[in-house]
Amino acid sequence: MEKKWTQLWLAYRPCRESENGPVVRYTALEGFDLAHPVVKNAWREWRRGIGGMLGITPKLTERETLQKEGARGGLWIRRNEDGLILGGYRIHADAAGTVCLEAGEETGLLYGVFYLLRCVAMQRPLTELSICCNPDNLLRMTNHWDNMDGSIERGYSGRSFFFEKNRVIVNGRTRDFARLAASVGINGVVINNVNVKDEATWLITQKHLGALAKMAEIFAGYGIRLFLSLNYAAPMELGGLDSADPLSEEVRSWWAERFRIVFSAIPKLGGFLVKADSEGRPGPFTYGRTQADGANLLADLVQPYGAVILWRCFVYNCTQDWRDYKTDRARAGYDNFIGTDGAYHENVILQIKNGPMDFQIREPVSPLFGGLRRTNQMLEVQIAQEYTGQQIDLCYLIPLFQEVLSFQTYCAKQQDTVADIVSGRTFGEKDEKERAARPRWGMAAVCNTGNEENWTGNDLAAANFYGFGRLAFDTSLSAEEIAKEWASLTFSNDPGTRDAVVALLMGSRDTYEKYTSPLGIGWMVTPSTHYGPSVDGYEYSRWGTYHRADHLGVGVDRTDVGTGFVRQYHEPNASRYNRLEQCPQELLLFFHHVPYSYVLPSGKTLIQHIYDSHFEGVREVERMIEVWESLREKLPSKPYERVRERFARQLENAREWRDQVNSYFYRKSGIADEKGRPVYGALGKETGNEISVQ
Ligand code: GCV
């Protein structure tokens, strides 16, 4: 029995007809075949959306009769490649009120239809549109860390809807997921966890290929390519070989035969994502080979099938000794990959996490962006809120992603931001059409969905899924614009309600940052679960994630005289990060070990900043709850109650963070909060210098 689920922003709630009525009654289709699966789905979606929102059933007609039939125009969909790349579309209206949607191929048409549906839902008159949208990123992917037993690594919204009891699931939810993903421009989905173990190793065998082929067909109907994560040691675990050495002929033949089987069953498979030599996963380093040797072996063999290898750069030593002050996990990505820049074959794409550590609420941008100049690259972000509140705490991540995208790397005289690099504008083929012909650049998000009724556990976390897709397609969109769209489509067009939801989303990342770890130091989370505070939880562990606090100060010295990590950046970033006085305040403790008495650019001492921001963070959560409660009458009761329950847990979490972090630093430093608020010292609650044992 399939569980019921919501349609999120594709709910198509009834709305006023407005001026759009005449346009949506008749559609003419020119140069596209309605039998093509993507066109068929676009047409199906259009009818479903318009039917749901306006109670009208759009009809197909000929272009010549469009105006006559439609009285005041209609929708004219036509094929036109001029100025449009893969996925691009153009919409404009003529004086007679006919709205023209142009696309060079089917996915552009589909995205254009979703754009029009958004406009109808937001009551924007279609006849006023004049836009041309080509995607900034050619690959726009979600990565699902779903395991075949149905669990999800770092999943916070129930269980997998791709797998159950070691089998692949294909059902109505598969199609609805594809609709949701395509509606925001996602065109690639990796369905299984990058940690490929147990049954997942067998995904590339006959056992599962039939079901995967069905899934790939459904996805293809929405312009999405299916991808799989691969176990690098499959030649040993499946093939019984005694090595997975990328330079072994035997290993090469084994993979060649495996790929022949896989691609003959799923010709539409986009390729494979590989986590190698990372956190215990096997990889080429085991055999003294480079990451390029490992990636190229697979890439050459999937090349005849038009597929690619997405190779992750999350390679670091996870058995570090905390006593070792020279080894720096932040350096690892760059150190492990920079030497092989230019050695990767043309269908390898390196997938790089946004920061050098691991999806913390604040990190600098990975120096691999701007460091690698001759290698295809993708940006990996995480909308599964592993370290950012686990879909209990509200944390709208689009502002963070925008910061990353707009970061200037200084790797070139122009077009040197991360957005430029990952779109291929900086180092890819100069001609946009050529680049689009072989998509090798883009963005991926570790996804936050599961089989819960509302897909993302916290209803407000769906804004991250929506926002990631929209931003990956169009990196010039602002986080606020995206939030507005999402809130209108999901909840209401009423400006008061919509703006209140938008304000909650927009403030949430800063709030989360305030009550968790200070000024870019990161971590301080409960080991393993990664939810809630444990200031020293990772301090003496093997994971390389230290804050180095003592009685005088806190932070990691990554300067020239410290671990030297700053040198991985181009100038002037390297010097800016290197100098204490020039280092951006929000990253101070990432780059420097700073005394508690140090006066920050804000004019506060470090210790006072820690106290203030933590008290502020909790107050902000209290205010968020008030805002949410003021919306009770305006919102449907189920999501309202679900979110309210999560806000209550967030407040508890925020208080715990505040009190543990503040008390920890009070105990280390012996410096009292100058505002005399409750901080917990050795003997109990301490207010200023007076000790009052509770
Ligand atoms: C899938 C972090 C997470 C792991 C994850 C890993 C990765 O370490 O905690 O759950 O593994 O990142 O990105 O590979």
XYZ file of C-alpha atoms and ligand atoms in Angstrom:
708
model
C 0.000 0.000 0.000
C 1.546 3.338 -1.050
C 1.592 5.992 1.645
C 0.009 9.309 0.666
C 2.216 12.308 0.184
C 1.788 16.004 -0.478
C 2.587 17.755 -3.754
C 4.572 20.578 -2.113
C 4.838 23.560 -4.465
C 3.034 21.626 -7.200
C -0.198 21.468 -5.193
C -1.954 23.749 -7.720
C -4.399 25.239 -5.231
C -7.432 26.908 -6.816
C -6.805 30.571 -7.475
C -8.541 33.516 -9.081
C -8.663 33.357 -12.851
C -7.145 36.875 -13.277
C -6.084 37.933 -16.764
C -4.632 34.525 -17.504
C -7.918 32.843 -18.357
C -7.904 33.509 -22.089
C -4.254 32.544 -22.539
C -4.529 29.171 -20.930
C -7.628 27.882 -22.775
C -5.907 26.984 -26.059
C -2.426 25.793 -26.869
C -0.752 25.320 -30.230
C 2.304 23.094 -30.437
C 4.721 23.652 -33.299
C 7.869 21.643 -33.975
C 7.372 19.336 -30.988
C 5.892 15.866 -31.000
C 3.263 15.204 -28.370
C 4.321 11.561 -28.376
C 7.764 12.486 -26.995
C 7.721 11.504 -23.288
C 8.969 14.898 -22.106
C 6.451 16.792 -24.244
C 3.712 14.452 -23.132
C 4.561 15.090 -19.488
C 4.785 18.835 -20.047
C 1.333 18.836 -21.609
C -0.004 16.604 -18.826
C 1.436 18.961 -16.217
C 0.000 22.009 -17.929
C -3.465 20.491 -17.961
C -3.161 19.329 -14.381
C -1.917 22.710 -13.184
C -4.403 24.827 -15.072
C -7.207 22.448 -14.196
C -6.318 22.590 -10.514
C -5.733 26.309 -10.295
C -8.305 27.716 -12.690
C -10.727 24.861 -13.263
C -10.081 25.094 -17.014
C -9.132 22.213 -19.319
C -6.673 23.591 -21.874
C -7.208 22.329 -25.426
C -4.751 21.742 -28.234
C -5.383 23.603 -31.431
C -3.590 24.796 -34.577
C -1.535 27.949 -34.577
C -3.773 29.506 -37.253
C -6.881 29.015 -35.211
C -5.300 30.024 -31.933
C -6.344 33.615 -31.989
C -9.791 32.938 -33.336
C -10.491 30.188 -30.820
C -8.849 31.822 -27.899
C -10.604 35.145 -28.497
C -7.739 37.040 -26.802
C -4.816 34.831 -27.780
C -3.613 31.554 -26.330
C -0.347 29.729 -25.713
C 1.846 29.107 -28.710
C 4.653 26.660 -28.018
C 7.227 26.530 -30.764
C 10.652 25.070 -31.389
C 13.309 27.703 -31.874
C 16.974 27.102 -31.092
C 18.085 30.665 -31.596
C 19.924 31.896 -28.527
C 18.739 28.940 -26.461
C 20.840 26.113 -25.071
C 19.838 22.771 -23.578
C 17.086 23.437 -21.025
C 16.641 27.059 -22.078
C 13.350 28.763 -22.907
C 11.997 32.141 -23.934
C 8.559 33.548 -23.226
C 6.986 36.669 -24.676
C 3.573 37.891 -25.680
C 2.346 39.674 -28.800
C -0.080 42.556 -29.000
C -2.985 40.231 -29.616
C -2.372 38.546 -26.287
C -0.839 35.327 -27.590
C 1.880 34.071 -25.277
C 4.754 32.401 -27.088
C 6.923 29.814 -25.339
C 10.025 28.921 -27.339
C 12.534 26.180 -26.642
C 15.250 24.488 -28.669
C 14.420 21.028 -27.360
C 12.004 19.179 -25.102
C 13.437 19.901 -21.646
C 13.394 23.632 -22.373
C 9.726 23.270 -23.182
C 9.093 21.401 -19.931
C 10.903 24.030 -17.842
C 9.042 26.775 -19.674
C 5.726 25.139 -18.824
C 6.709 24.948 -15.149
C 7.692 28.603 -15.293
C 4.281 29.521 -16.717
C 2.527 27.453 -14.069
C 4.450 29.295 -11.360
C 3.319 32.574 -12.838
C -0.311 31.468 -12.893
C -0.048 30.301 -9.277
C 1.469 33.635 -8.261
C -1.158 35.479 -10.303
C 1.319 37.121 -12.611
C -0.257 38.033 -15.945
C 1.317 35.835 -18.613
C 0.777 38.448 -21.293
C 3.276 40.719 -19.562
C 6.114 38.200 -19.713
C 9.230 38.858 -21.708
C 12.010 36.588 -20.542
C 14.818 34.407 -21.837
C 16.178 31.772 -19.417
C 19.178 29.655 -20.259
C 20.479 27.532 -17.388
C 23.688 28.745 -15.776
C 24.663 25.236 -14.766
C 24.381 22.386 -17.211
C 24.326 19.675 -14.547
C 21.875 20.257 -11.719
C 21.816 17.189 -9.571
C 20.517 15.779 -6.349
C 22.541 13.138 -4.524
C 20.545 10.840 -2.270
C 22.372 9.038 0.478
C 19.717 6.296 0.478
C 20.663 2.779 1.443
C 19.039 -0.299 -0.010
C 17.590 -1.382 3.330
C 15.492 1.788 3.204
C 17.508 3.813 5.694
C 19.014 7.140 4.665
C 22.434 8.251 5.830
C 21.888 11.727 7.273
C 18.210 11.498 6.351
C 15.740 13.475 8.459
C 12.448 12.863 6.690
C 11.674 9.216 7.152
C 12.911 6.400 5.013
C 13.898 6.055 1.401
C 11.343 6.135 -1.386
C 13.892 4.635 -3.783
C 14.687 1.495 -1.813
C 13.041 -0.838 0.624
C 14.160 -4.210 1.954
C 17.098 -4.346 -0.445
C 14.961 -3.742 -3.517
C 14.500 -0.816 -5.850
C 11.052 0.790 -5.563
C 9.327 2.245 -8.596
C 5.866 3.644 -7.953
C 3.756 6.791 -8.067
C 6.121 8.538 -5.754
C 8.986 8.001 -8.196
C 7.046 10.007 -10.772
C 6.037 12.682 -8.266
C 9.628 13.043 -7.158
C 10.655 13.439 -10.803
C 7.957 16.088 -11.302
C 9.089 18.029 -8.254
C 12.728 17.797 -9.249
C 12.110 18.746 -12.878
C 9.860 21.629 -11.879
C 12.895 23.368 -10.377
C 15.268 22.308 -13.137
C 17.010 19.259 -11.654
C 18.335 17.085 -14.490
C 20.368 14.386 -12.738
C 19.639 12.210 -9.709
C 22.014 9.838 -7.916
C 19.679 7.566 -6.009
C 22.039 5.626 -3.722
C 24.417 6.550 -0.934
C 28.000 7.367 -1.861
C 29.024 4.902 0.822
C 28.264 1.882 -1.349
C 28.136 -1.248 0.749
C 26.288 -4.513 1.046
C 23.379 -4.892 -1.376
C 24.065 -1.526 -3.017
C 27.222 -3.004 -4.537
C 24.850 -5.298 -6.449
C 22.887 -2.471 -8.059
C 25.019 -2.912 -11.161
C 23.972 -6.541 -11.562
C 20.986 -8.186 -13.267
C 19.273 -8.419 -9.902
C 18.334 -4.750 -9.972
C 18.847 -3.534 -13.520
C 15.241 -4.171 -14.593
C 13.776 -1.953 -11.873
C 16.462 0.655 -12.423
C 15.673 0.745 -16.139
C 12.026 1.495 -15.319
C 13.081 4.266 -12.984
C 15.437 5.663 -15.618
C 12.535 5.796 -18.110
C 10.298 7.684 -15.688
C 13.112 10.102 -14.931
C 13.895 10.551 -18.625
C 10.299 11.617 -19.197
C 11.120 14.602 -16.993
C 14.496 15.351 -18.522
C 16.351 13.706 -15.648
C 19.193 11.233 -15.988
C 19.556 8.493 -13.452
C 23.012 8.059 -11.875
C 24.330 5.476 -9.442
C 27.020 5.553 -6.796
C 29.642 2.901 -7.337
C 31.700 0.729 -5.022
C 35.293 1.102 -6.137
C 36.050 -2.358 -4.804
C 33.290 -4.028 -6.852
C 35.822 -6.045 -8.915
C 36.779 -7.733 -5.647
C 33.421 -7.861 -3.916
C 31.365 -8.862 -6.956
C 33.993 -10.220 -9.304
C 36.121 -12.134 -6.832
C 39.332 -10.499 -8.088
C 42.080 -9.985 -5.577
C 42.548 -6.307 -6.351
C 40.765 -3.211 -7.640
C 43.999 -1.649 -8.929
C 42.990 0.781 -11.686
C 46.069 -0.106 -13.728
C 45.415 -3.851 -13.694
C 44.273 -5.312 -17.039
C 42.118 -7.808 -15.231
C 40.330 -5.054 -13.328
C 39.836 -3.055 -16.514
C 38.297 -6.051 -18.310
C 36.031 -6.723 -15.373
C 34.666 -3.171 -15.389
C 34.356 -3.169 -19.180
C 32.145 -6.231 -19.112
C 30.142 -4.885 -16.162
C 29.450 -1.605 -17.938
C 28.457 -3.452 -21.106
C 25.801 -5.277 -19.081
C 24.646 -2.178 -17.218
C 24.343 0.112 -20.229
C 22.630 -2.477 -22.371
C 19.941 -2.660 -19.659
C 19.852 1.098 -18.952
C 21.091 2.979 -21.994
C 19.885 6.230 -20.452
C 22.053 5.924 -17.343
C 24.011 9.163 -16.911
C 27.017 7.594 -15.215
C 28.426 7.060 -11.743
C 29.345 8.987 -8.627
C 32.378 7.691 -6.739
C 33.548 8.247 -3.179
C 37.009 6.722 -3.196
C 39.757 6.713 -0.567
C 37.456 8.489 1.836
C 36.226 7.578 5.294
C 37.143 3.940 4.893
C 35.943 3.534 1.311
C 38.314 1.791 -1.086
C 40.121 3.679 -3.826
C 43.200 3.977 -6.007
C 45.478 5.153 -3.165
C 45.390 1.581 -1.817
C 47.427 0.579 -4.895
C 49.739 3.569 -4.900
C 47.798 5.105 -7.814
C 46.489 8.631 -8.168
C 42.898 9.787 -8.003
C 43.191 10.485 -11.731
C 44.222 6.868 -12.421
C 41.129 5.729 -10.566
C 38.706 8.107 -12.217
C 40.104 7.733 -15.731
C 39.831 3.959 -15.745
C 36.082 4.173 -15.166
C 35.619 7.230 -17.365
C 37.245 5.604 -20.402
C 35.029 2.585 -20.059
C 31.737 4.513 -19.735
C 32.694 6.996 -22.435
C 31.286 4.909 -25.337
C 27.892 5.058 -23.612
C 27.927 8.851 -23.369
C 28.229 8.635 -19.580
C 30.366 10.525 -17.078
C 32.206 9.806 -13.837
C 31.554 12.171 -10.950
C 34.554 11.813 -8.693
C 34.348 13.277 -5.194
C 37.191 15.311 -3.716
C 36.222 14.569 -0.117
C 39.485 12.737 0.485
C 41.218 13.271 3.835
C 42.863 11.392 6.639
C 40.148 10.376 9.083
C 42.534 8.674 11.462
C 44.383 11.759 12.556
C 46.063 12.193 15.914
C 44.683 15.242 17.732
C 48.155 15.863 19.148
C 49.383 16.521 15.629
C 49.096 20.278 15.003
C 50.538 20.223 11.497
C 48.152 17.886 9.716
C 45.143 19.964 8.766
C 42.009 18.355 7.384
C 41.123 21.641 5.679
C 44.188 21.238 3.461
C 43.418 17.699 2.380
C 41.140 18.221 -0.628
C 43.588 20.587 -2.277
C 46.663 18.578 -1.346
C 45.163 15.371 -2.698
C 43.909 16.758 -6.000
C 45.877 19.786 -7.118
C 48.770 17.666 -8.379
C 46.492 15.838 -10.801
C 44.879 18.945 -12.290
C 44.761 18.402 -16.049
C 45.233 14.635 -15.747
C 41.532 13.779 -15.794
C 39.895 12.591 -18.980
C 37.196 14.666 -20.575
C 34.230 12.817 -19.064
C 35.470 13.009 -15.471
C 33.942 15.725 -13.292
C 35.423 16.416 -9.881
C 32.701 17.012 -7.320
C 33.878 19.388 -4.602
C 32.128 20.216 -1.334
C 31.557 23.944 -0.855
C 33.973 24.184 2.055
C 37.253 22.458 2.862
C 35.801 20.664 5.895
C 32.274 19.291 5.748
C 29.080 21.308 5.303
C 29.413 23.402 8.454
C 27.157 26.407 8.981
C 30.160 28.615 8.180
C 33.342 27.672 6.339
C 35.492 29.409 3.802
C 35.081 28.282 0.214
C 37.152 25.267 -0.817
C 40.404 26.498 -2.373
C 40.056 23.811 -5.033
C 37.700 26.315 -6.677
C 40.157 28.526 -8.447
C 42.993 26.103 -7.728
C 41.976 23.556 -10.365
C 42.185 25.117 -13.807
C 42.217 22.216 -16.238
C 39.593 19.925 -14.785
C 35.797 19.805 -15.059
C 34.234 20.636 -11.718
C 30.960 20.555 -9.834
C 30.021 22.225 -6.571
C 28.543 19.901 -3.939
C 26.294 21.430 -1.269
C 24.121 19.749 1.326
C 20.434 20.479 1.756
C 20.057 17.472 4.035
C 20.616 19.478 7.220
C 23.219 17.229 8.784
C 25.119 19.958 10.646
C 22.540 22.665 10.184
C 19.659 21.552 12.347
C 18.529 18.237 10.872
C 15.242 19.595 9.589
C 14.179 20.179 13.186
C 15.794 23.609 13.378
C 14.870 25.986 10.606
C 17.835 26.799 8.408
C 17.208 28.177 4.935
C 20.474 27.469 3.168
C 20.117 29.412 -0.050
C 21.867 32.519 1.362
C 24.831 30.303 2.246
C 24.936 28.810 -1.264
C 24.745 32.265 -2.747
C 27.695 33.398 -0.685
C 29.669 30.457 -1.988
C 28.681 31.101 -5.601
C 29.569 34.765 -5.433
C 32.960 34.181 -3.777
C 35.696 35.737 -5.833
C 38.599 33.331 -6.184
C 40.944 35.650 -8.136
C 41.930 32.728 -10.333
C 41.378 34.834 -13.459
C 41.097 38.484 -14.435
C 37.369 38.116 -14.962
C 34.671 35.495 -14.479
C 36.465 34.206 -11.411
C 33.643 33.534 -8.957
C 32.660 30.044 -7.906
C 29.478 30.494 -9.974
C 31.632 31.231 -13.018
C 33.906 28.272 -12.364
C 31.284 25.598 -11.756
C 29.166 26.747 -14.690
C 32.213 26.200 -16.923
C 32.426 29.873 -17.926
C 35.945 30.256 -16.530
C 37.709 27.115 -17.670
C 35.233 25.304 -19.946
C 34.635 25.818 -23.664
C 34.156 29.518 -24.229
C 31.145 29.016 -26.473
C 27.981 28.430 -24.442
C 26.445 26.151 -27.059
C 29.559 23.992 -27.247
C 29.622 23.721 -23.476
C 25.979 22.728 -23.423
C 26.564 20.035 -26.024
C 28.675 18.100 -23.494
C 27.548 19.010 -19.981
C 30.527 18.690 -17.665
C 29.902 21.427 -15.106
C 27.325 22.230 -12.492
C 26.001 21.824 -8.988
C 24.879 18.900 -6.847
C 23.023 18.851 -3.544
C 22.931 16.076 -0.998
C 19.186 15.846 -0.830
C 16.825 16.278 2.116
C 13.895 14.130 1.021
C 12.412 10.960 2.473
C 9.155 9.081 2.500
C 7.405 11.281 5.040
C 4.094 12.703 3.947
C 5.588 16.163 3.422
C 8.867 14.843 1.872
C 11.237 16.888 4.046
C 10.097 16.347 7.645
C 9.969 20.027 8.444
C 7.619 21.606 5.894
C 9.835 24.681 5.775
C 12.857 22.578 4.801
C 11.248 22.017 1.398
C 12.341 25.588 0.620
C 15.902 24.244 0.464
C 15.001 21.621 -2.140
C 13.050 24.163 -4.165
C 15.712 26.803 -3.703
C 18.628 24.594 -4.635
C 17.045 23.705 -7.966
C 16.067 27.266 -8.784
C 19.489 28.616 -7.834
C 21.404 25.923 -9.722
C 19.423 26.830 -12.830
C 19.732 30.569 -12.398
C 22.539 31.651 -10.094
C 21.526 35.291 -10.383
C 18.306 34.742 -8.414
C 18.340 36.169 -4.923
C 17.641 33.976 -1.911
C 14.752 36.254 -1.069
C 13.153 36.036 -4.509
C 13.358 32.267 -4.304
C 11.876 32.264 -0.814
C 9.013 34.456 -2.018
C 8.219 32.135 -4.883
C 8.348 29.097 -2.662
C 6.201 30.626 0.080
C 3.590 31.809 -2.441
C 3.412 28.468 -4.179
C 3.419 26.450 -0.985
C 1.296 28.525 1.353
C -0.344 31.649 0.096
C -0.240 34.640 -2.203
C -1.482 36.807 0.611
C 1.421 39.261 1.017
C 1.204 39.325 4.814
C 1.455 35.557 5.171
C 4.003 35.145 2.414
C 6.279 37.868 3.725
C 6.153 36.512 7.254
C 7.261 33.093 5.998
C 9.961 34.713 3.866
C 11.263 36.665 6.853
C 11.446 33.473 8.899
C 13.423 31.743 6.172
C 15.743 34.656 5.505
C 16.794 35.127 9.119
C 17.141 31.461 9.931
C 20.714 30.766 8.858
C 22.096 33.659 10.876
C 20.061 32.619 13.871
C 21.308 29.047 13.660
C 24.861 30.265 13.359
C 24.475 32.528 16.396
C 23.504 29.803 18.837
C 25.879 27.107 17.559
C 29.665 27.209 17.132
C 31.178 30.687 16.908
C 32.970 32.520 14.086
C 33.595 29.720 11.619
C 35.176 27.229 13.983
C 32.444 24.686 13.252
C 31.840 21.261 14.771
C 31.200 21.288 18.559
C 28.337 18.928 17.692
C 27.421 15.648 19.297
C 29.680 13.047 17.672
C 28.034 10.666 15.205
C 24.517 12.119 15.316
C 25.722 15.668 14.616
C 22.710 17.250 16.329
C 23.010 19.338 19.472
C 26.104 20.638 21.283
C 29.128 18.768 22.536
C 31.887 21.325 22.589
C 34.705 18.854 23.146
C 32.916 15.961 21.436
C 35.405 15.871 18.574
C 38.300 17.625 20.294
C 40.355 14.551 21.078
C 39.083 12.358 18.241
C 40.614 11.073 15.005
C 38.492 13.215 12.677
C 40.663 16.315 12.343
C 37.937 18.688 13.490
C 39.406 20.602 16.407
C 38.774 24.005 17.987
C 41.931 24.068 20.145
C 40.372 26.076 22.978
C 42.415 26.692 26.119
C 42.175 29.239 28.953
C 43.577 32.017 26.762
C 41.837 31.621 23.437
C 40.241 29.472 20.753
C 40.600 28.746 17.034
C 42.902 26.936 14.629
C 45.998 28.643 13.342
C 45.832 28.048 9.609
C 48.079 30.983 8.754
C 51.556 30.934 7.251
C 53.002 30.089 10.627
C 50.283 27.614 11.430
C 49.118 24.843 9.109
C 49.701 27.002 6.036
C 46.198 26.354 4.692
C 45.821 30.049 3.754
C 48.432 29.548 1.064
C 46.015 27.414 -0.929
C 44.139 30.589 -1.887
C 45.031 33.129 -4.536
C 45.981 36.640 -3.519
C 44.490 38.802 -2.122
C 42.392 36.132 -0.377
C 45.473 34.399 1.047
C 46.752 37.563 2.734
C 43.312 38.604 3.870
C 42.810 35.321 5.653
C 46.379 35.297 6.918
C 46.218 38.619 8.735
C 44.218 38.634 11.910
C 43.075 42.240 11.447
C 41.927 41.652 7.884
C 40.329 38.280 8.277
C 36.524 38.454 7.871
C 35.077 38.347 11.367
C 32.726 35.451 10.610
C 35.718 33.236 9.687
C 38.099 34.412 12.341
C 38.362 31.221 14.353
C 38.646 29.082 11.254
C 41.917 30.792 10.396
C 43.305 32.054 13.698
C 43.821 31.087 17.290
C 42.472 34.204 18.994
C 42.683 35.396 22.613
C 39.330 35.857 24.344
C 40.193 39.469 25.028
C 40.840 40.266 21.362
C 38.672 43.124 20.146
C 36.740 42.167 17.017
C 35.888 44.541 14.158
C 32.459 44.832 15.781
C 34.138 46.469 18.796
C 33.361 43.579 21.137
C 35.862 41.237 22.685
C 35.795 37.693 21.363
C 34.415 36.303 24.607
C 31.682 38.924 24.752
C 30.795 38.180 21.155
C 30.387 34.526 22.043
C 28.072 35.342 24.939
C 26.063 37.949 23.053
C 25.538 35.932 19.909
C 24.365 32.913 21.875
C 21.860 34.908 23.908
C 20.701 36.604 20.728
C 20.313 33.324 18.871
C 17.917 31.945 21.460
C 15.934 35.185 21.565
C 15.600 35.052 17.806
C 14.203 31.540 17.954
C 11.649 32.753 20.505
C 10.654 35.513 18.102
C 10.426 33.074 15.209
C 7.976 31.043 17.219
C 5.849 34.122 17.882
C 5.762 34.891 14.169
C 4.813 31.335 13.323
C 2.059 31.327 15.934
C 0.677 34.540 14.477
C 0.086 32.625 11.243
C -2.085 29.935 12.822
C -5.301 31.097 11.149
C -3.620 31.714 7.813
C -2.056 28.312 7.246
C -3.425 24.801 6.804
C -3.461 23.117 10.183
C -1.278 20.075 9.402
C 1.841 21.904 8.248
C 1.215 24.577 10.839
C 1.245 22.037 13.660
C 4.168 20.077 12.251
C 6.340 23.164 12.025
C 5.226 24.406 15.431
C 6.307 21.148 17.002
C 9.702 21.500 15.335
C 10.125 25.059 16.482
C 9.549 23.873 20.062
C 12.380 21.370 19.628
C 14.547 24.016 18.011
C 14.114 26.278 21.019
C 15.165 23.499 23.349
C 18.181 22.804 21.153
C 19.126 26.474 20.944
C 18.986 26.846 24.733
C 21.148 23.800 25.151
C 23.705 25.181 22.674
C 23.679 28.585 24.331
C 24.197 27.285 27.824
C 26.791 24.676 26.944
C 28.864 26.951 24.707
C 28.679 29.948 27.039
C 29.436 27.894 30.112
C 32.280 26.120 28.383
C 33.988 29.374 27.449
C 33.292 30.949 30.796
C 34.913 27.999 32.508
C 37.887 28.060 30.133
C 38.445 31.801 30.216
C 37.218 32.831 33.641
C 35.871 36.000 32.034
C 32.326 36.843 33.014
C 29.578 38.050 30.716
C 29.622 41.810 31.051
C 25.835 41.906 30.896
C 25.523 39.569 33.838
C 23.262 37.016 32.196
C 23.137 33.447 33.458
C 26.197 31.438 32.551
C 26.980 28.193 34.358
C 30.298 28.010 36.158
C 31.775 25.294 38.295
C 29.421 25.949 41.181
C 26.221 26.607 39.300
C 24.546 29.570 37.704
C 26.885 32.532 37.719
C 25.711 36.018 37.032
C 28.566 38.371 36.388
C 31.086 37.747 39.135
C 28.521 36.810 41.746
C 28.081 33.149 42.167
C 24.575 32.036 43.028
C 24.230 28.312 43.338
C 20.783 27.190 42.218
C 27.960 9.752 3.138
C 30.195 13.302 6.298
C 28.953 12.607 6.751
C 28.880 11.197 6.200
C 29.004 11.264 4.679
C 30.296 11.973 4.321
C 30.458 12.158 2.825
O 31.321 12.748 6.905
O 28.869 12.616 8.139
O 27.661 10.643 6.589
O 28.958 9.987 4.101
O 30.305 13.247 4.902
O 30.174 13.243 2.354
O 30.865 11.230 2.153
